[in-house]
């Protein structure tokens, strides 16, 4: 009897640890079928073990349920359920800290022909980025790749795909690393100053020359799936790629996506290669992109890494 | 005599002639103060008559470049400007950030405009953009220029080339002659008759072309103008951005409409000062006008020509900027596709069925959307230089700009540092 009890209790505790850790990771990290799968399946095991646990502790439980504590616990559970389900602004803010875009279908595959990245943040919206391998693409030593979204003011808003090996990847893909760090820092500063990220960015963006740009949100969903069709926010999908084991710079490709002018197929264009700028007066590190000189032989191998990169977006138009 | 020598000769003449007998000269007494020459000597006959090869009307963004080029090419050149300094929208309007000289990583417009911009930035200790760098926004490669320094430098370049400048004057009547034109100009205390072989109209709104009776185009509703100023913080010419407000309905067509635009702009700024309780630190003397008349030319540049980067057979300059139409609600620039660099044909600078007259600047023959991209300053400077070359060559040959062999125009432009479309 005692052995059975302790077996159940220990199993419950250990599965709970996995459940808790995978739950936190699922919240913090970009969507990963491994983590979410682990969390869900471990959850089922946990539920199964709970049944035995309740059976083992029925006596205690029924005593508790006669006390007034039951009312309080049920109350708390009910309120939390309602809050978490309806998600008012403060709850949304907390959820906003997650890098997991919820039930997004986000998949990255290295295939013979190159790589494919699929992303479907909603059932009616399917994005696929197909990067066709060029002559110098070696699948046995695959390139470092980062894919991210930037708003019209060129601020990083969401990394869709971080390089496999983050440490090496950050070094190999300095432009993505620079953008990501800028975003992380802005977020920190905004939190300290008690400002929304949006306010913070508007402050920094003194686009005084040619009218305002649309950049008023840091929530990727606002760009990808704008709630207000009259106010679509154009964004850029950016890809940085670098072949390992060479001294050549990485290359940055990008395409602008404008839901006001929806296109099913768009080719990414080569923007340039990143180079670190001299520090400005405030000692701020900046990276800029430079035009690739096609006649310069040294670029040939990097240019041959990618044959082409096609962005495909299926927006299932719902019936009028 | 080669053009340079001829220019030097004329320069000598100007230095002695003007400072001495004609008496326009201002004597520099020391580096900190200047004195105006004797009143008697300074007075000019109200009935001036000039015989010149090329008359440039309007010394704005395109005009001063056209005049310098014509004079450097050996033409006797007179520049008539209704305001008190050179540079037009770049200086008087305060839009002192000319663009764009580069496209897709290489310089596409150079020549006299670039020479001036570069020299003024260097003299001012400013920074030139790095054309190898991909700009995040199109305007990042515009060159922050000190408007005051630029205007004086342009005067110096005119003097060196031998351009005669007449400020505060504008044409009142124009008559075709066998040799070219007879243009009557007025200024305060001045009536000037100019007999010239060629006219370059750089007034922004093709005022001379209109006066001569050639067809012009104009939209019912024009892009707003902008009044430039600085409030609440110091204006650092050649360094920082400047405040601006839209002046809707601003129209540079005549003194009445321009007066109206200035009064409206300044009244609004005054109200802003009162409301925001900030100091007014800088104010341009005039509204910047985006759009008025354009000519109907031998060739009309359409927005498709522009956005496809059509290489015209008679292309004389590149142009580069997004399609940039300002409306009541602002502007959303439409960038050009990667690799596209539009070109400007000579035909777009020549009023249809005209002889001996050419334009340069924002009034070139183009549809409205193409014009919204073509009107920028580096492009205007490119046009100015080409018009200067074409007019000088036509004056020399006794022909008209459209009849000057294109190869000669290209060769002379190249000689004076300009980049020719389609030629590496
Ligand atoms: C607010 C604003 C912002 C702009 N932003 C940019 C920018 O960021 N970058 C850029 O490159 N371009 C910009 N542009 C466009 C560009 O500045 C102008 O299109 C360009 O300067 C026009 O040059 P222009 O030589 O045709 O005319 P102007 O520079 O206007 O010159 C016309 C000259 O002719 C004179 N004139 C007019 N009529 C007569 C007459 N009858 N007789 C004698 N003289 C006369 C005027 O006094 C003036 O000096 C902007 C323009 C405006 C107004």
mmCIF file of C-alpha atoms in Angstrom, chain A residues 150 152-154 175 179 205-214 234 236 256 258 269-272 277 288-292 294, chain B residues 97 102-106 130-139 141-142 144 241-242 244 321 324 326 331-333 335 337-338:
data_model
loop_
_atom_site.group_PDB
_atom_site.id
_atom_site.type_symbol
_atom_site.label_atom_id
_atom_site.label_comp_id
_atom_site.label_asym_id
_atom_site.label_seq_id
_atom_site.Cartn_x
_atom_site.Cartn_y
_atom_site.Cartn_z
ATOM 1 C CA UNK A 150 10.972 44.133 -39.293
ATOM 2 C CA UNK A 152 8.454 49.836 -41.709
ATOM 3 C CA UNK A 153 10.974 51.599 -39.490
ATOM 4 C CA UNK A 154 13.385 48.677 -39.756
ATOM 5 C CA UNK A 175 23.100 41.808 -38.722
ATOM 6 C CA UNK A 179 18.809 43.865 -34.722
ATOM 7 C CA UNK A 205 11.868 57.341 -34.910
ATOM 8 C CA UNK A 206 12.211 60.927 -35.954
ATOM 9 C CA UNK A 207 11.299 60.451 -39.544
ATOM 10 C CA UNK A 208 10.936 64.106 -40.252
ATOM 11 C CA UNK A 209 11.641 64.102 -43.925
ATOM 12 C CA UNK A 210 9.035 62.243 -45.801
ATOM 13 C CA UNK A 211 5.947 61.820 -43.686
ATOM 14 C CA UNK A 212 5.150 59.292 -41.048
ATOM 15 C CA UNK A 213 5.795 55.625 -41.384
ATOM 16 C CA UNK A 214 3.511 52.964 -40.064
ATOM 17 C CA UNK A 234 3.604 46.802 -44.119
ATOM 18 C CA UNK A 236 9.708 43.262 -44.158
ATOM 19 C CA UNK A 256 8.364 43.882 -48.197
ATOM 20 C CA UNK A 258 2.010 44.766 -47.608
ATOM 21 C CA UNK A 269 15.937 40.452 -53.074
ATOM 22 C CA UNK A 270 19.541 40.682 -52.084
ATOM 23 C CA UNK A 271 19.971 43.810 -49.985
ATOM 24 C CA UNK A 272 23.628 43.648 -49.108
ATOM 25 C CA UNK A 277 30.166 50.996 -38.585
ATOM 26 C CA UNK A 288 24.839 48.765 -41.801
ATOM 27 C CA UNK A 289 24.324 46.914 -45.016
ATOM 28 C CA UNK A 290 26.574 47.544 -47.988
ATOM 29 C CA UNK A 291 25.860 46.937 -51.640
ATOM 30 C CA UNK A 292 27.395 43.790 -53.009
ATOM 31 C CA UNK A 294 28.819 41.717 -58.310
ATOM 32 C CA UNK B 97 19.474 68.382 -48.547
ATOM 33 C CA UNK B 102 23.519 57.808 -56.146
ATOM 34 C CA UNK B 103 21.516 54.732 -56.915
ATOM 35 C CA UNK B 104 22.091 51.127 -55.940
ATOM 36 C CA UNK B 105 25.589 51.622 -54.693
ATOM 37 C CA UNK B 106 27.020 53.881 -57.385
ATOM 38 C CA UNK B 130 28.711 56.697 -48.204
ATOM 39 C CA UNK B 131 27.165 55.588 -51.475
ATOM 40 C CA UNK B 132 28.313 51.998 -50.952
ATOM 41 C CA UNK B 133 25.997 51.711 -47.981
ATOM 42 C CA UNK B 134 22.419 50.582 -48.497
ATOM 43 C CA UNK B 135 20.231 53.407 -47.189
ATOM 44 C CA UNK B 136 17.403 52.216 -44.994
ATOM 45 C CA UNK B 137 15.253 55.037 -46.261
ATOM 46 C CA UNK B 138 15.694 56.681 -49.613
ATOM 47 C CA UNK B 139 16.451 60.113 -48.170
ATOM 48 C CA UNK B 141 21.723 59.548 -48.983
ATOM 49 C CA UNK B 142 20.636 63.133 -49.418
ATOM 50 C CA UNK B 144 23.069 67.720 -45.590
ATOM 51 C CA UNK B 241 16.731 68.453 -39.956
ATOM 52 C CA UNK B 242 14.551 71.494 -40.047
ATOM 53 C CA UNK B 244 8.349 72.292 -41.771
ATOM 54 C CA UNK B 321 14.146 59.105 -56.279
ATOM 55 C CA UNK B 324 6.928 60.929 -54.075
ATOM 56 C CA UNK B 326 2.531 64.740 -51.468
ATOM 57 C CA UNK B 331 3.137 61.277 -48.608
ATOM 58 C CA UNK B 332 3.922 57.623 -49.008
ATOM 59 C CA UNK B 333 6.979 57.358 -51.215
ATOM 60 C CA UNK B 335 10.521 53.248 -54.055
ATOM 61 C CA UNK B 337 12.484 48.566 -58.099
ATOM 62 C CA UNK B 338 15.937 47.286 -57.433
#
